């Protein structure tokens, strides 16, 4: 099965090449697709140089910061078009341990969507301020209670999809970003009958570069959860 890891980037020059190397050290046959939003720090140029000497490296450069959700969708559409069977996603900042790619790839043999989860088997987040951890944990509780989706960590960004799951979702209709995007994709996959499974991961706060997380991302997610729920009710469960 051909696999590709989609990594969205915005100003990740200190991380991205080390991350590509780290991925290939663990899973040499897996391709890497970087979706860069025209980072002012030159992230795209670094990746373009690497792509020229390594055919496992792919790059989409967009004109500006168009948002994380559409960055993933552009990446997923590219991966489907290129015929990859397994489509993974992870952050560029080493919050996700590339070694866990092996476990995601192992588990996907039995499931359609495997999620790297910070909130099964306790709370596995290192170096986040307590305020951010609580926010994330309560956001997940809130999501679970309102949508009924049996996922402990619906907002994380470390996952593996079978291509069929992504083909069933209309990626052109997805408008959400940030946390909301992850929730929406999990929800749509789950509603479409995908076998969803979580594996425990340890999430580490970034060492290099800065977070792009903002208050708006939280409000967007809080609103989206109701939108998903209500859409499902008003379409009599067919959403
Ligand atoms: N292409 C793209 N990537 C983004 C954007 N915002 C964040 N990212 C990337 O998405 C990943 C997660 O973002 P990060 O800022 O680390 O969020 P946090 O871990 O929640 O603080 C990182 O690889 C970022 O570089 C964006 O607007 N466009
Ligand atoms: Mg991060």
GROMACS .gro file of N, CA and C and ligand atoms in nm, residues 91 93 95 206, ligand 2:
model
   13
   91UNK      N    1   0.177   1.731   1.235
   91UNK     CA    2   0.230   1.867   1.240
   91UNK      C    3   0.380   1.867   1.211
   93UNK      N    4   0.599   2.046   1.376
   93UNK     CA    5   0.676   2.102   1.488
   93UNK      C    6   0.724   2.000   1.591
   95UNK      N    7   0.555   1.803   1.764
   95UNK     CA    8   0.460   1.772   1.872
   95UNK      C    9   0.417   1.626   1.860
  206UNK      N   10   0.580   2.231   2.106
  206UNK     CA   11   0.691   2.260   2.016
  206UNK      C   12   0.809   2.324   2.089
  241LIG    MG1   13   0.201   2.269   1.732
   0.00000   0.00000   0.00000
